[in-house]
Amino acid sequence: MSSIFDKCTKWNTADDYRERGEYPYFRPIEGYDGSYVFINGNRLLMCGSNNYLGLSLDPRVKEAALKAVADFGTSCSGSRFLNGTLSLHEELEERLTVFTGKEAALCFTTGYQVNLGTISSLMGRDEYIVSDKLNHASIMDAAFFSQGMDKSIKLKRYRHNNMEDLEKTLKGIPEGSPKLIVTDGVFSMEGTVVNLPRLSELARTYNAAVYLDEAHAFGVLGENGRGTEEHHNFSAAADLVMGTFSKSFGSIGGFVAGRAKVIDYIKHFARPLIFSASMPPANLAAASKALEIITNEPERVQRLQQIAQKMIRGFTERGFNIGDTETPIVPLVTGEFEPTLKFFHRLYERGFYVNPVFPPAVPPNRCMLRTSYMATMKDEELDRFLDVARQEGKELGIVE
Ligand SMILES: Cc1ncc(COP(=O)(O)O)c(C=O)c1O
């Protein structure tokens, strides 16, 4: 008799890599020392974190989290809808409204839930989700979730940041059908920035709404870290923006911001908001303090942008294929699986932590080491990483 667990017993891929000592994932970090992490007793420079502004280790952010625990405890023990809304949620939402320049904001427990909840609550019968092919997995899951609730909801995908293909896609949708263009502001693996001015123009022409995922853009792009709209000097290009607190904000959780009436609707229809416990006090206070720091200390964002330019230039000069990144996400595109894994291990042994990325997170043959940087890193550390990457990459035939 077969069991649903047969597939688990038969699946040995991870075991094979573990036996050979080559398994790269789930390595527990035992502690932090500035830009370094300790793993298995080794001290490695963290070149793979999304803690872009270093705020998860900022003493002011840590203190705010501790105070919130003292005042409110460790959990909200309920959904936002019922007993799980604190004054801290509403205060943070008010600040986010100012930060994004929208009318209202709503916090969820994770960024993933923001995408799932917002998109699925807005989509209705015979409506269209129009999505960039390299959008984050949570956006794809939001589309699947929406279709699970109503099969008539359609998903159309266009080539990455390709505005001609987006236009072709929009033209192919029956006139008058409601549609939502969904795009990352900064693409999480490639570090590319969406062509927001053209996308927004197309949205107006074809009467589509725009949903912008700013997970990697808030605190990263724009003079004041206000994201893709500020970067393109184009406010109000998106009807809805979402952000997560798990990256520049040094916490966990996320939010969506937009017109007050739309946010109120999402509040009452987003299942991942209604049927899951709300963001806990420590994370709310940490995100709130981080937002205050981002607003008051734009020099952190500017230092991050300077580091991004340094690393883009440094890897390009050393012969790496880094795609079209413009941000502190700098992919070292390696192509095939085996050289990518070897490159990861070589860098790890030399004291550098990066993230190896394989399909389905990236298209086949576009395996990469995803490197990313923090505003707190020093030039000497970064120079050393560039040189070691060049040495090891050359030995492995990744660069000439
Ligand atoms: C573009 C993008 N959107 C959404 C998310 C989900 O955010 P969270 O980690 O807060 O759930 C991520 C996280 O990796 C992301 O990269």
Short mmCIF file of C-alpha atoms and ligand atoms in Angstrom, two decimals:
data_model
loop_
_atom_site.label_atom_id
_atom_site.label_comp_id
_atom_site.label_asym_id
_atom_site.label_seq_id
_atom_site.Cartn_x
_atom_site.Cartn_y
_atom_site.Cartn_z
CA MET A 1 0.00 0.00 0.00
CA SER A 2 1.38 3.42 -0.83
CA SER A 3 1.56 6.28 1.60
CA ILE A 4 1.81 10.02 1.12
CA PHE A 5 5.17 9.79 2.90
CA ASP A 6 6.74 7.47 0.27
CA LYS A 7 8.15 10.47 -1.59
CA CYS A 8 9.95 11.61 1.58
CA THR A 9 11.59 8.23 2.23
CA LYS A 10 12.69 7.94 -1.38
CA TRP A 11 14.11 11.48 -1.60
CA ASN A 12 17.85 11.33 -0.86
CA THR A 13 19.27 14.43 -2.53
CA ALA A 14 19.94 16.34 0.69
CA ASP A 15 21.34 13.21 2.40
CA ASP A 16 23.77 12.64 -0.49
CA TYR A 17 25.15 16.17 -0.19
CA ARG A 18 25.28 15.91 3.61
CA GLU A 19 27.30 12.67 3.40
CA ARG A 20 29.82 14.35 1.11
CA GLY A 21 30.00 17.36 3.48
CA GLU A 22 28.72 19.59 0.66
CA TYR A 23 25.27 20.52 1.96
CA PRO A 24 25.12 24.36 1.99
CA TYR A 25 21.85 25.09 3.76
CA PHE A 26 20.46 25.52 7.27
CA ARG A 27 23.87 26.32 8.77
CA PRO A 28 23.16 27.71 12.24
CA ILE A 29 24.68 31.08 13.04
CA GLU A 30 25.99 30.98 16.60
CA GLY A 31 26.58 34.69 17.04
CA TYR A 32 27.30 38.06 15.45
CA ASP A 33 30.26 40.41 15.63
CA GLY A 34 29.43 43.50 13.55
CA SER A 35 29.53 42.40 9.91
CA TYR A 36 30.83 38.95 10.87
CA VAL A 37 28.98 35.79 11.88
CA PHE A 38 30.15 32.72 13.76
CA ILE A 39 29.25 29.37 12.21
CA ASN A 40 30.63 26.12 13.59
CA GLY A 41 33.24 28.11 15.45
CA ASN A 42 34.42 29.94 12.31
CA ARG A 43 34.22 33.73 11.88
CA LEU A 44 32.91 34.69 8.44
CA LEU A 45 32.27 38.05 6.81
CA MET A 46 28.53 38.17 6.10
CA CYS A 47 28.22 38.92 2.38
CA GLY A 48 24.72 37.51 2.10
CA SER A 49 22.40 39.25 4.53
CA ASN A 50 19.34 41.38 3.80
CA ASN A 51 20.09 43.42 6.91
CA TYR A 52 21.04 46.19 4.49
CA LEU A 53 21.37 49.00 7.00
CA GLY A 54 22.71 46.82 9.82
CA LEU A 55 19.75 47.86 11.98
CA SER A 56 18.94 44.44 13.47
CA LEU A 57 22.09 44.88 15.58
CA ASP A 58 21.69 48.60 16.30
CA PRO A 59 21.61 49.19 20.09
CA ARG A 60 18.64 51.59 19.76
CA VAL A 61 16.59 49.02 17.85
CA LYS A 62 17.46 46.27 20.34
CA GLU A 63 16.54 48.52 23.26
CA ALA A 64 13.18 49.42 21.71
CA ALA A 65 12.40 45.71 21.26
CA LEU A 66 13.30 44.96 24.89
CA LYS A 67 11.12 47.78 26.15
CA ALA A 68 8.15 46.55 24.12
CA VAL A 69 8.52 43.09 25.66
CA ALA A 70 8.60 44.68 29.12
CA ASP A 71 5.45 46.71 28.36
CA PHE A 72 3.39 44.32 26.21
CA GLY A 73 4.86 40.82 26.64
CA THR A 74 6.11 38.46 23.97
CA SER A 75 3.01 37.77 21.88
CA CYS A 76 -0.31 39.30 20.84
CA SER A 77 -1.93 35.86 21.08
CA GLY A 78 -4.48 36.64 18.41
CA SER A 79 -5.32 38.05 15.01
CA ARG A 80 -5.35 41.74 14.15
CA PHE A 81 -9.07 41.33 13.57
CA LEU A 82 -9.82 40.38 17.15
CA ASN A 83 -7.63 40.65 20.25
CA GLY A 84 -4.31 41.07 18.36
CA THR A 85 -4.24 44.80 17.53
CA LEU A 86 -2.00 46.86 19.82
CA SER A 87 -1.53 50.62 19.94
CA LEU A 88 1.96 49.78 18.61
CA HIS A 89 0.46 48.44 15.35
CA GLU A 90 -1.50 51.63 14.77
CA GLU A 91 1.42 53.91 15.66
CA LEU A 92 3.67 52.07 13.22
CA GLU A 93 1.00 52.21 10.51
CA GLU A 94 0.67 55.97 10.96
CA ARG A 95 4.44 56.38 10.56
CA LEU A 96 4.46 54.19 7.47
CA THR A 97 1.72 56.31 5.95
CA VAL A 98 3.99 59.33 6.25
CA PHE A 99 7.07 57.38 5.03
CA THR A 100 5.32 56.10 1.89
CA GLY A 101 3.25 59.20 1.19
CA LYS A 102 0.10 57.07 0.88
CA GLU A 103 -3.22 57.53 2.70
CA ALA A 104 -3.10 54.45 4.94
CA ALA A 105 -0.96 51.44 5.83
CA LEU A 106 -1.62 47.99 7.28
CA CYS A 107 0.88 45.69 9.01
CA PHE A 108 0.95 41.91 8.57
CA THR A 109 3.05 39.32 10.45
CA THR A 110 5.40 38.68 7.49
CA GLY A 111 6.04 40.20 4.09
CA TYR A 112 5.03 36.90 2.55
CA GLN A 113 1.60 37.25 4.13
CA VAL A 114 1.30 40.83 2.85
CA ASN A 115 1.60 39.60 -0.73
CA LEU A 116 -0.61 36.59 -0.20
CA GLY A 117 -3.28 38.53 1.68
CA THR A 118 -3.34 41.75 -0.31
CA ILE A 119 -3.34 40.26 -3.79
CA SER A 120 -5.80 37.48 -3.01
CA SER A 121 -8.23 39.80 -1.22
CA LEU A 122 -8.31 42.21 -4.17
CA MET A 123 -8.67 39.70 -6.99
CA GLY A 124 -12.18 38.81 -8.10
CA ARG A 125 -14.08 37.00 -10.83
CA ASP A 126 -12.45 37.19 -14.32
CA GLU A 127 -9.79 39.64 -13.13
CA TYR A 128 -6.13 39.54 -14.18
CA ILE A 129 -2.83 39.42 -12.30
CA VAL A 130 -0.04 40.61 -14.61
CA SER A 131 3.29 39.63 -13.11
CA ASP A 132 7.00 39.98 -13.98
CA LYS A 133 8.52 36.52 -14.49
CA LEU A 134 11.20 37.18 -11.88
CA ASN A 135 8.84 38.41 -9.16
CA HIS A 136 9.32 36.92 -5.72
CA ALA A 137 7.84 33.49 -4.97
CA SER A 138 5.34 35.04 -2.55
CA ILE A 139 3.75 36.88 -5.48
CA MET A 140 3.45 33.65 -7.44
CA ASP A 141 1.96 31.99 -4.37
CA ALA A 142 -0.47 34.89 -4.05
CA ALA A 143 -1.61 34.23 -7.63
CA PHE A 144 -2.02 30.48 -6.95
CA PHE A 145 -3.88 31.24 -3.73
CA SER A 146 -6.20 33.64 -5.58
CA GLN A 147 -6.88 31.04 -8.26
CA GLY A 148 -7.55 28.46 -5.56
CA MET A 149 -10.35 30.68 -4.29
CA ASP A 150 -11.70 31.55 -7.75
CA LYS A 151 -10.63 29.61 -10.84
CA SER A 152 -11.69 32.42 -13.17
CA ILE A 153 -8.82 34.63 -11.93
CA LYS A 154 -6.10 34.71 -14.59
CA LEU A 155 -2.34 34.99 -14.24
CA LYS A 156 -0.31 36.48 -17.10
CA ARG A 157 3.49 36.68 -16.85
CA TYR A 158 5.75 38.95 -18.87
CA ARG A 159 9.50 38.80 -19.48
CA HIS A 160 11.66 40.30 -16.76
CA ASN A 161 11.45 44.10 -16.78
CA ASN A 162 10.59 43.95 -20.48
CA MET A 163 8.13 46.77 -21.10
CA GLU A 164 7.43 45.70 -24.71
CA ASP A 165 6.37 42.29 -23.45
CA LEU A 166 4.31 43.91 -20.69
CA GLU A 167 2.51 46.02 -23.29
CA LYS A 168 1.90 42.96 -25.47
CA THR A 169 0.48 41.15 -22.43
CA LEU A 170 -1.80 44.06 -21.53
CA LYS A 171 -3.02 44.33 -25.12
CA GLY A 172 -3.96 40.66 -25.05
CA ILE A 173 -6.34 41.12 -22.10
CA PRO A 174 -9.99 41.80 -23.05
CA GLU A 175 -10.70 45.52 -22.88
CA GLY A 176 -12.46 46.56 -19.72
CA SER A 177 -11.19 43.62 -17.63
CA PRO A 178 -9.84 44.77 -14.27
CA LYS A 179 -6.11 44.05 -13.95
CA LEU A 180 -3.31 44.42 -11.44
CA ILE A 181 0.30 44.75 -12.58
CA VAL A 182 2.49 43.28 -9.85
CA THR A 183 6.21 43.90 -9.79
CA ASP A 184 9.16 43.86 -7.44
CA GLY A 185 10.76 47.31 -7.15
CA VAL A 186 14.18 45.68 -6.70
CA PHE A 187 14.31 42.07 -7.88
CA SER A 188 15.46 39.88 -5.03
CA MET A 189 17.94 37.67 -6.86
CA GLU A 190 19.16 39.88 -9.71
CA GLY A 191 19.26 43.24 -7.91
CA THR A 192 17.70 44.92 -10.95
CA VAL A 193 15.34 47.91 -10.59
CA VAL A 194 11.95 47.98 -12.29
CA ASN A 195 11.42 50.47 -15.10
CA LEU A 196 8.73 52.21 -13.09
CA PRO A 197 8.20 55.28 -15.30
CA ARG A 198 7.37 53.15 -18.37
CA LEU A 199 5.42 50.58 -16.37
CA SER A 200 3.34 53.31 -14.86
CA GLU A 201 2.69 54.88 -18.27
CA LEU A 202 1.50 51.50 -19.59
CA ALA A 203 -0.69 51.04 -16.53
CA ARG A 204 -2.42 54.34 -17.28
CA THR A 205 -2.83 53.57 -20.97
CA TYR A 206 -4.34 50.14 -20.33
CA ASN A 207 -6.21 51.11 -17.19
CA ALA A 208 -4.38 48.74 -14.86
CA ALA A 209 -3.62 49.17 -11.16
CA VAL A 210 0.01 48.88 -9.97
CA TYR A 211 1.26 46.88 -6.98
CA LEU A 212 4.90 47.46 -6.08
CA ASP A 213 6.82 45.04 -3.84
CA GLU A 214 9.44 47.18 -2.11
CA ALA A 215 10.94 44.44 0.08
CA HIS A 216 14.46 45.19 -1.19
CA ALA A 217 13.86 48.84 -2.06
CA PHE A 218 12.79 50.58 1.16
CA GLY A 219 15.93 51.66 2.99
CA VAL A 220 17.96 50.86 -0.13
CA LEU A 221 16.84 53.03 -3.07
CA GLY A 222 16.32 56.77 -3.22
CA GLU A 223 18.20 59.53 -1.41
CA ASN A 224 16.15 58.96 1.75
CA GLY A 225 15.58 55.22 1.32
CA ARG A 226 11.97 55.72 0.27
CA GLY A 227 12.29 53.13 -2.43
CA THR A 228 11.69 52.81 -6.15
CA GLU A 229 9.34 55.78 -6.48
CA GLU A 230 11.96 58.07 -4.90
CA HIS A 231 14.74 56.48 -6.99
CA HIS A 232 12.87 57.32 -10.19
CA ASN A 233 11.74 60.66 -8.78
CA PHE A 234 8.21 59.59 -9.52
CA SER A 235 5.91 59.69 -6.51
CA ALA A 236 2.49 58.04 -6.59
CA ALA A 237 3.45 55.75 -9.49
CA ALA A 238 2.06 52.75 -7.60
CA ASP A 239 -1.48 52.35 -6.30
CA LEU A 240 -0.21 50.01 -3.62
CA VAL A 241 3.27 49.54 -2.18
CA MET A 242 4.32 46.74 0.12
CA GLY A 243 7.39 46.50 2.30
CA THR A 244 8.87 43.98 4.67
CA PHE A 245 10.55 44.59 8.01
CA SER A 246 12.83 41.56 7.60
CA LYS A 247 15.42 43.42 5.55
CA SER A 248 16.37 47.10 6.00
CA PHE A 249 14.08 47.44 9.02
CA GLY A 250 15.95 44.85 11.12
CA SER A 251 12.81 43.06 12.29
CA ILE A 252 10.16 40.78 10.85
CA GLY A 253 6.69 41.60 9.53
CA GLY A 254 5.47 43.63 6.60
CA PHE A 255 2.97 46.19 5.43
CA VAL A 256 0.94 47.41 2.51
CA ALA A 257 0.13 51.09 1.91
CA GLY A 258 -2.30 52.78 -0.46
CA ARG A 259 -5.69 54.53 -0.57
CA ALA A 260 -7.52 54.45 2.77
CA LYS A 261 -10.64 52.83 1.32
CA VAL A 262 -8.57 50.07 -0.34
CA ILE A 263 -6.55 49.38 2.81
CA ASP A 264 -9.75 49.15 4.83
CA TYR A 265 -11.11 46.59 2.36
CA ILE A 266 -7.90 44.50 2.54
CA LYS A 267 -8.16 44.66 6.34
CA HIS A 268 -11.53 42.94 6.19
CA PHE A 269 -10.85 40.40 3.43
CA ALA A 270 -7.18 39.31 3.63
CA ARG A 271 -7.27 35.79 5.01
CA PRO A 272 -3.54 35.70 5.97
CA LEU A 273 -4.21 38.77 8.14
CA ILE A 274 -7.45 37.54 9.64
CA PHE A 275 -6.53 33.92 10.29
CA SER A 276 -3.02 34.34 11.67
CA ALA A 277 -1.69 35.94 14.87
CA SER A 278 -0.49 39.52 14.54
CA MET A 279 3.03 40.95 14.56
CA PRO A 280 4.42 40.71 18.09
CA PRO A 281 5.41 43.72 20.26
CA ALA A 282 9.20 43.34 20.03
CA ASN A 283 9.09 43.27 16.23
CA LEU A 284 6.73 46.24 16.04
CA ALA A 285 8.94 48.33 18.27
CA ALA A 286 12.09 47.28 16.39
CA ALA A 287 10.53 48.18 13.02
CA SER A 288 9.26 51.48 14.39
CA LYS A 289 12.67 52.45 15.76
CA ALA A 290 14.35 51.37 12.51
CA LEU A 291 11.94 53.55 10.54
CA GLU A 292 12.82 56.50 12.76
CA ILE A 293 16.55 55.87 12.19
CA ILE A 294 16.12 55.52 8.41
CA THR A 295 14.22 58.82 8.37
CA ASN A 296 16.69 60.71 10.57
CA GLU A 297 19.95 59.23 9.25
CA PRO A 298 19.80 59.14 5.43
CA GLU A 299 23.59 58.89 5.44
CA ARG A 300 23.19 55.16 6.19
CA VAL A 301 21.25 54.68 2.98
CA GLN A 302 23.80 56.74 1.09
CA ARG A 303 26.69 54.64 2.47
CA LEU A 304 24.86 51.49 1.37
CA GLN A 305 24.49 52.92 -2.14
CA GLN A 306 28.19 53.80 -2.19
CA ILE A 307 29.04 50.20 -1.21
CA ALA A 308 26.71 48.88 -3.92
CA GLN A 309 28.52 50.95 -6.56
CA LYS A 310 31.91 49.82 -5.24
CA MET A 311 30.95 46.13 -5.43
CA ILE A 312 29.31 46.45 -8.86
CA ARG A 313 32.45 48.14 -10.18
CA GLY A 314 34.79 45.74 -8.34
CA PHE A 315 33.18 42.55 -9.64
CA THR A 316 32.82 43.93 -13.16
CA GLU A 317 36.50 44.88 -13.25
CA ARG A 318 37.39 41.39 -12.04
CA GLY A 319 35.51 39.78 -14.92
CA PHE A 320 32.37 38.50 -13.18
CA ASN A 321 28.98 38.27 -14.82
CA ILE A 322 26.76 40.22 -12.42
CA GLY A 323 23.77 40.74 -14.72
CA ASP A 324 22.14 44.18 -14.65
CA THR A 325 22.16 44.90 -10.94
CA GLU A 326 22.05 48.50 -9.71
CA THR A 327 21.75 47.72 -6.01
CA PRO A 328 23.55 46.09 -3.05
CA ILE A 329 22.25 42.73 -4.31
CA VAL A 330 25.11 41.64 -6.56
CA PRO A 331 24.66 38.19 -8.12
CA LEU A 332 27.77 36.33 -9.23
CA VAL A 333 26.19 34.43 -12.08
CA THR A 334 27.84 31.04 -12.37
CA GLY A 335 25.37 29.16 -14.59
CA GLU A 336 25.56 25.47 -13.73
CA PHE A 337 24.96 23.76 -10.41
CA GLU A 338 28.33 22.09 -9.66
CA PRO A 339 30.69 25.07 -10.17
CA THR A 340 28.30 27.21 -8.14
CA LEU A 341 28.38 24.82 -5.21
CA LYS A 342 32.17 24.52 -5.40
CA PHE A 343 32.54 28.30 -5.50
CA PHE A 344 30.30 28.61 -2.45
CA HIS A 345 32.47 26.13 -0.48
CA ARG A 346 35.72 27.78 -1.53
CA LEU A 347 34.50 31.21 -0.35
CA TYR A 348 33.13 29.71 2.85
CA GLU A 349 36.48 28.09 3.62
CA ARG A 350 38.19 31.45 3.02
CA GLY A 351 35.87 33.12 5.55
CA PHE A 352 33.04 34.60 3.46
CA TYR A 353 29.36 33.79 3.75
CA VAL A 354 27.30 34.11 0.54
CA ASN A 355 24.04 32.50 -0.59
CA PRO A 356 24.11 29.82 -3.29
CA VAL A 357 20.94 30.04 -5.39
CA PHE A 358 19.61 27.25 -7.57
CA PRO A 359 16.35 26.59 -9.46
CA PRO A 360 13.47 27.03 -8.75
CA ALA A 361 14.59 30.28 -7.08
CA VAL A 362 16.28 31.20 -10.40
CA PRO A 363 15.69 29.94 -13.95
CA PRO A 364 17.63 26.79 -14.97
CA ASN A 365 21.26 27.54 -16.02
CA ARG A 366 21.22 30.78 -14.04
CA CYS A 367 22.64 29.42 -10.79
CA MET A 368 24.39 32.12 -8.84
CA LEU A 369 26.02 33.17 -5.62
CA ARG A 370 23.79 35.94 -4.39
CA THR A 371 25.95 38.45 -2.58
CA SER A 372 24.50 41.39 -0.67
CA TYR A 373 25.98 44.07 1.54
CA MET A 374 25.35 46.13 4.65
CA ALA A 375 25.93 49.83 5.24
CA THR A 376 28.05 48.93 8.26
CA MET A 377 30.74 47.12 6.21
CA LYS A 378 34.23 48.56 5.84
CA ASP A 379 36.03 49.16 2.55
CA GLU A 380 39.01 46.95 3.57
CA GLU A 381 36.68 44.01 4.25
CA LEU A 382 34.96 44.47 0.90
CA ASP A 383 38.25 44.80 -0.98
CA ARG A 384 39.45 41.56 0.52
CA PHE A 385 36.24 39.80 -0.50
CA LEU A 386 36.58 41.10 -4.08
CA ASP A 387 40.15 39.79 -4.30
CA VAL A 388 39.41 36.38 -2.78
CA ALA A 389 36.36 35.95 -5.04
CA ARG A 390 38.56 36.76 -8.04
CA GLN A 391 41.27 34.24 -6.97
CA GLU A 392 38.82 31.41 -6.30
CA GLY A 393 36.65 32.24 -9.31
CA LYS A 394 39.72 32.10 -11.56
CA GLU A 395 40.82 28.73 -10.20
CA LEU A 396 37.36 27.33 -10.85
CA GLY A 397 37.19 28.79 -14.36
CA ILE A 398 34.27 31.06 -13.45
CA VAL A 399 36.24 34.15 -14.51
CA GLU A 400 39.12 34.31 -16.96
C1 LIG B 1 10.63 40.62 -3.04
C2 LIG B 1 10.18 39.98 -1.77
N1 LIG B 1 8.89 40.09 -1.41
C3 LIG B 1 8.43 39.53 -0.29
C4 LIG B 1 9.25 38.82 0.56
C5 LIG B 1 8.69 38.19 1.79
O1 LIG B 1 9.09 38.89 2.92
P1 LIG B 1 9.22 38.23 4.36
O2 LIG B 1 10.57 37.60 4.46
O3 LIG B 1 9.07 39.39 5.27
O4 LIG B 1 8.13 37.25 4.52
C6 LIG B 1 10.59 38.70 0.24
C7 LIG B 1 11.48 37.95 1.15
O5 LIG B 1 12.42 37.30 0.80
C8 LIG B 1 11.07 39.27 -0.96
O6 LIG B 1 12.35 39.14 -1.31
#
